Coordinates of C-alpha atoms and ligand atoms in Angstrom, one line a residue:
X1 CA -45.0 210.3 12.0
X2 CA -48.1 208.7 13.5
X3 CA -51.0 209.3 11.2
X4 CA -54.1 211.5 12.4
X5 CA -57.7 210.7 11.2
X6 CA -60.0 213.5 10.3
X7 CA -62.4 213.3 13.3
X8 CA -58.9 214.0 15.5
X9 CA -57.6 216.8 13.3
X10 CA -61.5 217.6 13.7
X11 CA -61.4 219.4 9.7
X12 CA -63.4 218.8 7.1
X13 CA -61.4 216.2 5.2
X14 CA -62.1 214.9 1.6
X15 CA -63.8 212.1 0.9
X16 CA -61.2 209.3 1.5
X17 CA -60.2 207.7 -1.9
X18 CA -60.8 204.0 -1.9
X19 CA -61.2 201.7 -4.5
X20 CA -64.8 202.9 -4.7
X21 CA -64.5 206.6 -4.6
X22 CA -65.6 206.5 -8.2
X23 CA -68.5 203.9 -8.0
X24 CA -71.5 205.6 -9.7
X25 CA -73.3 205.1 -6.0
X26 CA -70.8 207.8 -4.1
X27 CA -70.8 209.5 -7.1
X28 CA -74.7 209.9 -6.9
X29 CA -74.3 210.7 -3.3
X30 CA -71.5 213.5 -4.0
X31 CA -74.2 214.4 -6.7
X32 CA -71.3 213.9 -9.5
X33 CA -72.5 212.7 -13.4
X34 CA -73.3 209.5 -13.2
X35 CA -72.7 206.5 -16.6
X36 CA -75.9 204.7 -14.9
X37 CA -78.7 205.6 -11.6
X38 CA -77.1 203.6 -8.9
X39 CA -79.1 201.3 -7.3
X40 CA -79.6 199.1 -4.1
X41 CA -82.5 197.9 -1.8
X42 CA -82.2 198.2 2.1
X43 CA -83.0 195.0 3.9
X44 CA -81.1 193.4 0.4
X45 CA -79.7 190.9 2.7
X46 CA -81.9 188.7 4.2
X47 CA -85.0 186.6 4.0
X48 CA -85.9 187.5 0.9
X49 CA -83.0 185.5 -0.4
X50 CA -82.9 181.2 -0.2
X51 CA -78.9 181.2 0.4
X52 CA -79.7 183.5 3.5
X53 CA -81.9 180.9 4.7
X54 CA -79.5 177.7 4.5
X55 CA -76.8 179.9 5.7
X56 CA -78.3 181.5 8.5
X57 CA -79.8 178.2 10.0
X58 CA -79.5 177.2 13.5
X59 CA -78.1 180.5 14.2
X60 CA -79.9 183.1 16.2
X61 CA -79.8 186.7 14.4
X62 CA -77.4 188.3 17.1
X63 CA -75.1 185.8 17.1
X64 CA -74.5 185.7 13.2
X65 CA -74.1 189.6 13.3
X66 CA -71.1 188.8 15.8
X67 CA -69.5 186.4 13.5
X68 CA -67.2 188.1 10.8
X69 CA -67.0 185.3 8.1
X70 CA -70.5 184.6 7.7
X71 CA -71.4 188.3 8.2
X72 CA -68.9 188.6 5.1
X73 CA -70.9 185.8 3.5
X74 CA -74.3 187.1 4.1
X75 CA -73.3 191.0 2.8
X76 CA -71.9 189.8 -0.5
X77 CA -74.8 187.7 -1.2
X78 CA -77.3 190.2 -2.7
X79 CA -74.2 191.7 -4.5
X80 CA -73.5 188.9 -6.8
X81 CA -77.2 187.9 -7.2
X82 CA -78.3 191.3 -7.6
X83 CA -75.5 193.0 -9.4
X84 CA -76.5 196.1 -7.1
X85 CA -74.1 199.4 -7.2
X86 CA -73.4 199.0 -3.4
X87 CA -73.6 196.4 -0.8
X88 CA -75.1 196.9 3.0
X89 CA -73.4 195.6 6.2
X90 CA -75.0 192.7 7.4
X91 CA -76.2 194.0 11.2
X92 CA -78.6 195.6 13.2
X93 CA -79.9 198.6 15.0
X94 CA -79.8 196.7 18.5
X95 CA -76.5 195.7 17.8
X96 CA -75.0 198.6 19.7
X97 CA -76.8 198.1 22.5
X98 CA -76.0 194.7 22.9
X99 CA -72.5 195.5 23.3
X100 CA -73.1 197.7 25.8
X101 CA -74.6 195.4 28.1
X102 CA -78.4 196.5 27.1
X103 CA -80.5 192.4 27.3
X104 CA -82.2 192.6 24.0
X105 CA -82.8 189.7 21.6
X106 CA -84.5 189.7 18.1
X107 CA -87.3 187.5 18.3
X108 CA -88.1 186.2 15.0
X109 CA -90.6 187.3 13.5
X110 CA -91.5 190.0 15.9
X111 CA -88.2 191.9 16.2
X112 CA -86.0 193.5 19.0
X113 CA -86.9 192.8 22.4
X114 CA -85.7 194.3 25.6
X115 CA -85.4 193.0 28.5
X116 CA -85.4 195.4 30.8
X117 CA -87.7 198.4 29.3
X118 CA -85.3 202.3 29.9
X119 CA -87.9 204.3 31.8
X120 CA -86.7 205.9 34.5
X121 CA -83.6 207.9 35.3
X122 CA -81.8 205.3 37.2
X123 CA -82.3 203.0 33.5
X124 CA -80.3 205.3 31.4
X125 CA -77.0 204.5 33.3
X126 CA -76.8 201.6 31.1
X127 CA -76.8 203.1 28.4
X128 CA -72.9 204.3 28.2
X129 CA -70.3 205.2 25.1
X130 CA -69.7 202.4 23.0
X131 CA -65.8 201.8 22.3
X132 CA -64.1 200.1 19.5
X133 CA -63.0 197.4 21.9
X134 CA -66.9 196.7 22.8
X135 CA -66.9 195.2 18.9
X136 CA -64.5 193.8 17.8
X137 CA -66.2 191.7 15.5
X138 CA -67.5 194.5 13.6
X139 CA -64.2 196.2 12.6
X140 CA -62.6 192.5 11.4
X141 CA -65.8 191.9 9.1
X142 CA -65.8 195.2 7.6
X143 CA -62.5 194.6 7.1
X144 CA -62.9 191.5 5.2
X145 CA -65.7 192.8 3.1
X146 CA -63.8 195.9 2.2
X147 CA -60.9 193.6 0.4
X148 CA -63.7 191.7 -1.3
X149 CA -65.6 194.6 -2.6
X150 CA -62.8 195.9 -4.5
X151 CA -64.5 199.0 -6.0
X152 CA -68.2 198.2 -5.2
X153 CA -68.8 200.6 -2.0
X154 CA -69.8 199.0 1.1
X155 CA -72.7 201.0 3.1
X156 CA -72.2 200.6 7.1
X157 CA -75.6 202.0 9.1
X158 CA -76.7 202.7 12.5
X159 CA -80.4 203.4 14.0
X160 CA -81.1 207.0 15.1
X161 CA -81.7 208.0 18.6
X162 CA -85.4 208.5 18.0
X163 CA -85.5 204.9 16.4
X164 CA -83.9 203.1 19.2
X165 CA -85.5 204.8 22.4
X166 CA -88.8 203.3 20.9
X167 CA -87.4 199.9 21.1
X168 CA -85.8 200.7 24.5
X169 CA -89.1 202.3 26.4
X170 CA -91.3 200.3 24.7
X171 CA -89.6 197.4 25.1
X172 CA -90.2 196.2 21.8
X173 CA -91.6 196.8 18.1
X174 CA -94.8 199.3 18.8
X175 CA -97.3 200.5 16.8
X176 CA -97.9 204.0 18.3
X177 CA -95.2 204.8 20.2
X178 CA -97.2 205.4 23.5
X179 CA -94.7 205.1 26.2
X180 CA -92.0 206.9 24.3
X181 CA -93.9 209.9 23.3
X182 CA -95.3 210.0 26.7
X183 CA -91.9 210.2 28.1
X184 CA -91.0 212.8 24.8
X185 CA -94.1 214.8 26.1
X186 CA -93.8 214.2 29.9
X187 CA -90.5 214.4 30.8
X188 CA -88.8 216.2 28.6
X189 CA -85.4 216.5 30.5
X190 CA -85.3 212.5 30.9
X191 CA -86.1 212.0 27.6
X192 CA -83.5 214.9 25.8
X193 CA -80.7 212.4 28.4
X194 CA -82.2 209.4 26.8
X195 CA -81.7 210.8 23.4
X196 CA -78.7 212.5 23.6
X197 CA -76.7 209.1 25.3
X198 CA -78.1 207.5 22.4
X199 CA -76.8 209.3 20.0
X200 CA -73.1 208.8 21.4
X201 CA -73.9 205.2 21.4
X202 CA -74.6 205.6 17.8
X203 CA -72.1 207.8 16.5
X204 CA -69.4 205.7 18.2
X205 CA -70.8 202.7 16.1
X206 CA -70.5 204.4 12.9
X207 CA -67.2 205.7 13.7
X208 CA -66.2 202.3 14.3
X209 CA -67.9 201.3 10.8
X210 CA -66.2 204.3 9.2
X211 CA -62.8 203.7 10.5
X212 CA -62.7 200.1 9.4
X213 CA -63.6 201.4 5.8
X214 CA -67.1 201.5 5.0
X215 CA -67.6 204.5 2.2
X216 CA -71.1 206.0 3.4
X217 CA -73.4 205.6 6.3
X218 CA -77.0 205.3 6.6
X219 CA -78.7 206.6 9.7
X220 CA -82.1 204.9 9.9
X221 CA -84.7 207.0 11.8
X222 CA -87.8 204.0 10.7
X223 CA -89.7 205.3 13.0
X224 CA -89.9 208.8 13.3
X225 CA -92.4 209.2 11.1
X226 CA -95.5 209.1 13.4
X227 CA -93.7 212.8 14.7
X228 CA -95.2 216.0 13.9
X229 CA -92.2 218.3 12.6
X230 CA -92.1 221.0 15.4
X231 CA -92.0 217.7 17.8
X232 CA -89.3 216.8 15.1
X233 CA -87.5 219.6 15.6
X234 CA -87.9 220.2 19.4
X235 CA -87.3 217.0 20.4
X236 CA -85.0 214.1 18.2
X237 CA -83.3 216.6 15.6
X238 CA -81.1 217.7 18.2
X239 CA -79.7 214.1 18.7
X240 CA -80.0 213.2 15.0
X241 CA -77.4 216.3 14.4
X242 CA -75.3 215.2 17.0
X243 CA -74.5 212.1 15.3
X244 CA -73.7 213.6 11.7
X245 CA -71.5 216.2 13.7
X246 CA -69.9 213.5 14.9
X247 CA -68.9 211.2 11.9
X248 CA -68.9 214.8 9.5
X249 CA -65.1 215.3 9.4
X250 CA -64.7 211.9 7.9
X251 CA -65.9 212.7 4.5
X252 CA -68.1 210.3 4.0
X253 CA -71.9 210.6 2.3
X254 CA -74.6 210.3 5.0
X255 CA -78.0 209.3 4.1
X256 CA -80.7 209.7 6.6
X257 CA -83.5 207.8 5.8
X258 CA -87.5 207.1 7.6
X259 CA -90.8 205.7 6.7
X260 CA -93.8 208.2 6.4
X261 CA -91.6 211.3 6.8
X262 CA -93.1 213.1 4.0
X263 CA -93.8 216.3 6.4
X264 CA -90.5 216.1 8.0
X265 CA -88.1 215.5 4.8
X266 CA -86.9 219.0 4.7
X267 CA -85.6 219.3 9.2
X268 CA -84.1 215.5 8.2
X269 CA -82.2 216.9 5.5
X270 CA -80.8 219.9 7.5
X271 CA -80.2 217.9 10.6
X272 CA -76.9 217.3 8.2
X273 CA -77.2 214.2 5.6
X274 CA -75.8 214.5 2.5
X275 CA -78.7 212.1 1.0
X276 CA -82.2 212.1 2.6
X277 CA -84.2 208.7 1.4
X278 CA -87.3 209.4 0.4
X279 CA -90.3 206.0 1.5
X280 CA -93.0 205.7 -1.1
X281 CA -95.5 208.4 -0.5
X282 CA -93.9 211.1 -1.5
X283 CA -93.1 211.8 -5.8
X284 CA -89.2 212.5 -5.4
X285 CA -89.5 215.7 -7.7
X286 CA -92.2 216.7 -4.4
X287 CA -89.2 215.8 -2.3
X288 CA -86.7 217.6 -4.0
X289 CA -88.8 220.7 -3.2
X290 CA -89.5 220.2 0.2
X291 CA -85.8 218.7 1.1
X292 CA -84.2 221.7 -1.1
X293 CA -80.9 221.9 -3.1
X294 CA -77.6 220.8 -1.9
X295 CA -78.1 216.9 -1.2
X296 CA -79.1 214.2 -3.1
X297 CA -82.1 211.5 -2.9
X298 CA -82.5 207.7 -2.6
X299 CA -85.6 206.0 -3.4
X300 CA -88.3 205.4 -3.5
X301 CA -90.2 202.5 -5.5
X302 CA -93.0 201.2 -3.2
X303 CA -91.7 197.5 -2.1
X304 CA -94.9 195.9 -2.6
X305 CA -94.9 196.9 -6.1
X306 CA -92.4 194.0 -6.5
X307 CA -95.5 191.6 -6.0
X308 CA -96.9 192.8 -8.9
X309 CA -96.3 191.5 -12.5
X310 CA -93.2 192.7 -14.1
X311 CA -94.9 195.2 -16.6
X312 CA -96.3 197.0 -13.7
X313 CA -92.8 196.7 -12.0
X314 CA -91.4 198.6 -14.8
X315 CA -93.8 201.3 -15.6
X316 CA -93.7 201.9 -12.0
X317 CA -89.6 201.8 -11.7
X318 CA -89.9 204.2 -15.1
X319 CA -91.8 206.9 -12.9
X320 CA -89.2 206.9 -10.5
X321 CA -86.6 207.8 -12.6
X322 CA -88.8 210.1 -14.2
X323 CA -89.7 211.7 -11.4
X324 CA -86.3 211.7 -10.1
X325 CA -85.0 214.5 -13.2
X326 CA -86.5 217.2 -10.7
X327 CA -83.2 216.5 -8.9
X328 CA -81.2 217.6 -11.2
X329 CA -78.4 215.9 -13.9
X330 CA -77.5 213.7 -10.9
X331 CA -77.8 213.0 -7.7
X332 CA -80.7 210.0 -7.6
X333 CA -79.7 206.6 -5.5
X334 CA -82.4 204.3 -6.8
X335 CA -84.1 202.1 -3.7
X336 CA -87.2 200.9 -2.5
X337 CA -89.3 203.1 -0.2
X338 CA -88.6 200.6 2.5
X339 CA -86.8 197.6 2.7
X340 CA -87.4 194.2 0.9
X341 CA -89.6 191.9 2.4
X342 CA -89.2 188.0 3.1
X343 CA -91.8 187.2 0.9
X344 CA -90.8 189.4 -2.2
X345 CA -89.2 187.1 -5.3
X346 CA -85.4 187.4 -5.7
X347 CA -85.6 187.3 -9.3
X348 CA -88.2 190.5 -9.6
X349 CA -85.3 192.5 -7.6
X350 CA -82.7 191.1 -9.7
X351 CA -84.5 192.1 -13.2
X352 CA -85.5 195.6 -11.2
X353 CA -81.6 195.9 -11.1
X354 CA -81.3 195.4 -14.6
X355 CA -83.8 197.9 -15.8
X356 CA -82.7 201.0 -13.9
X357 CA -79.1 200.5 -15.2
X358 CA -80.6 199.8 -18.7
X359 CA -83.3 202.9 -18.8
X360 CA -81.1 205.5 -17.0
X361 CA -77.6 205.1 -19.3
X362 CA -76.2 208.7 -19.4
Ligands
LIG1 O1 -80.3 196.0 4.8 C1 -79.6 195.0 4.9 O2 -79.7 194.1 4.1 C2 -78.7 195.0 6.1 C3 -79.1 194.4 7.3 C4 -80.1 195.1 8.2 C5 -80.8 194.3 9.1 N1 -81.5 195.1 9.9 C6 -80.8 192.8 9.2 C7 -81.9 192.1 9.8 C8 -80.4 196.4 8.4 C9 -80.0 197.6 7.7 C10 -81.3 196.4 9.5 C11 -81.8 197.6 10.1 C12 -83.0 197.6 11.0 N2 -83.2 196.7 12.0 C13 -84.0 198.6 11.1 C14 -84.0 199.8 10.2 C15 -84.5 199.4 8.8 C16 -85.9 199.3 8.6 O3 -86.4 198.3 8.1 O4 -86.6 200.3 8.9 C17 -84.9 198.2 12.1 C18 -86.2 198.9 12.5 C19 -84.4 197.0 12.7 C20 -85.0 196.2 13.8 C21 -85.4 194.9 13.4 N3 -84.4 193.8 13.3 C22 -86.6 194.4 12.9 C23 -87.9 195.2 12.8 C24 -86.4 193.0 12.5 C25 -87.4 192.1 11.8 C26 -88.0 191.2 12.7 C27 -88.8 190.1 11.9 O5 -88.4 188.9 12.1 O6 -89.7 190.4 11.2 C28 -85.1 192.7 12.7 C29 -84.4 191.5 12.4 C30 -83.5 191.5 11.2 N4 -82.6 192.4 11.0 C31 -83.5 190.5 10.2 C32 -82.5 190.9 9.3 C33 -82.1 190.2 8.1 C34 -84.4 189.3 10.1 C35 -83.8 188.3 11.0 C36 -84.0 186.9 10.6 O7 -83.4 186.5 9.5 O8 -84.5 186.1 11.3

């Protein structure tokens, strides 16, 4: 008998029961007790981190996202220095649309650039469905990582449609957004296409992730914070749902996480994640009220805090976990409210580790 995934049989499996199933992080996400509060730091991998450095020299950031054995490599690094509850796949959010034939680059220092901005109707034929076959290189290093991880979950990730139309009108990193929202506000049909073929191009890349055995996903809307919510709402959610739908039968937690999203926590909770992360600004017990009961939260210790002496780290990682009871028994993914910065000491993360697991023993 051949076998048949979940997304084909289209039901809502169980979680699939790796080696990780009971790590204390998918336990968190599944909001099951908990011997410790899980913790990891997006960006974990990365400059932050001197053995990134050596290893990633000479090698331009796409290119080492397409090579399996050093993408291995570069994952696992923050896991044994760290001693972090989960690891995150070493990739990017214009990784997808590099493999569909989209001419972006990450300029270092600066960040994705496109070469050819989308801003008409005749741009968005570009964009088309990823396929499994259009990353190949993604499947074998997930692969890899998952039979080194043993029962440490791996997290695979993808950038939501909002996220990545910036980048694609814009044509690189923006502050405000201009030529996107104008396009949001202007041409509302154009820009629900743009969206919504983004969202396949997405959801195929997690698919891909989730089929080569990554045990949660993260959909990274960064960006969507400078949105009002009834913008929110009329606009991205739409796409945003289209993606969980999409990767839901699998089973598998999915957190949704943006910066400065405090008004829109609650619509990115129901626009189907299992775990909305939670940036800074916002208390977690605040955004266990506004996000609601039934999923679970990640965050949310301000990043620069870690430049701060270890006293203040602590008192500060102390009102995290305080303020995280207002979840409930469980259900708290300790993280930063963004991701670690190239400048932020290795050591201060690794001791940060250490004293959530220590001062959150159940
Ligand atoms: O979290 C991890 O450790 C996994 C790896 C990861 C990277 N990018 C590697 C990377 C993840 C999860 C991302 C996601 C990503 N990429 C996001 C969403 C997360 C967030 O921070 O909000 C965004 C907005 C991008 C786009 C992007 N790629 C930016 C803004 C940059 C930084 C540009 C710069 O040089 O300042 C990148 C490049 C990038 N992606 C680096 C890494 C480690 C740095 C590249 C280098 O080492 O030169």
């Amino acid at each position: 008998m051949s076998e048949t995934t979940a997304a084909q049989t289209g039901q809502q499996a169980p979680a699939r029961r790796g080696a990780a199933y009971d790590s204390a992080f998918l336990r968190a996400c599944r909001r099951e007790p908990v011997p410790h509060t899980p913790v990891w730091f997006m960006r974990q991998a990365g400059r932050s981190l001197p053995e990134y450095l050596k290893i990633r020299e000479g090698i331009p950031m796409l290119e080492s996202c397409m090579r399996p054995e050093l993408v291995k490599e570069i994952t696992l690094q923050p896991v044994r220095r760290h001693k972090v509850d989960a690891a995150i796949f070493f990739s990017d959010i214009v990784v997808p649309l590099k493999a569909v034939g989209i001419d972006v680059d990450i300029k270092p220092g600066i960040g994705p650039v496109i070469a050819d901005p989308i801003r008409t109707r005749e741009d968005l034929q570009r964009l088309r469905p990823l396929e499994p076959d259009d990353v190949p290189y993604i499947t074998e290093a997930i692969g890899l990582l998952v039979a080194e991880l043993g029962s440490t979950p791996l997290i695979g990730f993808a950038g939501a449609p909002y996220t990545l139309a910036s980048y694609l009108v814009e044509g690189g990193p923006s502050k405000n957004h201009e030529r996107t929202k104008a396009m949001m506000y202007g041409e509302p049909e154009l820009w629900a296409e743009l969206v919504d073929r983004l969202a396949d191009i997405t959801a195929g890349f997690l698919k891909v992730q989730i089929e080569a055995g990554v045990s949660a996903v993260q959909l990274f809307d960064s960006w969507v914070g400078s949105l009002a919510p009834d913008d929110y709402r009329r606009s991205v959610m739409p796409a945003s749902t289209k993606v969980f739908d999409a990767v839901a039968s699998y089973g598998v937690p999915r957190i949704h996480f943006g910066v400065g999203t405090g008004e829109l926590l609650g619509l990115m909770g129901q626009a189907g994640a299992d775990v909305v992360g939670v940036d800074w600004r916002v208390p977690l017990h605040e955004a266990a009220r506004r996000v609601g009961p039934g999923k679970a939260l990640q965050g949310n210790l301000d990043p620069a805090v870690l430049f701060a002496p270890t006293s203040v780290i602590e008192t500060k990682a102390r009102e995290v976990l305080h303020s995280a009871c207002a979840i409930g028994e469980s259900g708290h993914i300790f993280n930063l409210g963004h991701g670690v910065t190239p400048g932020m000491d290795p050591d201060a993360l690794s001791r940060l580790v250490a004293f959530v697991h220590e001062n959150s023993q159940r």
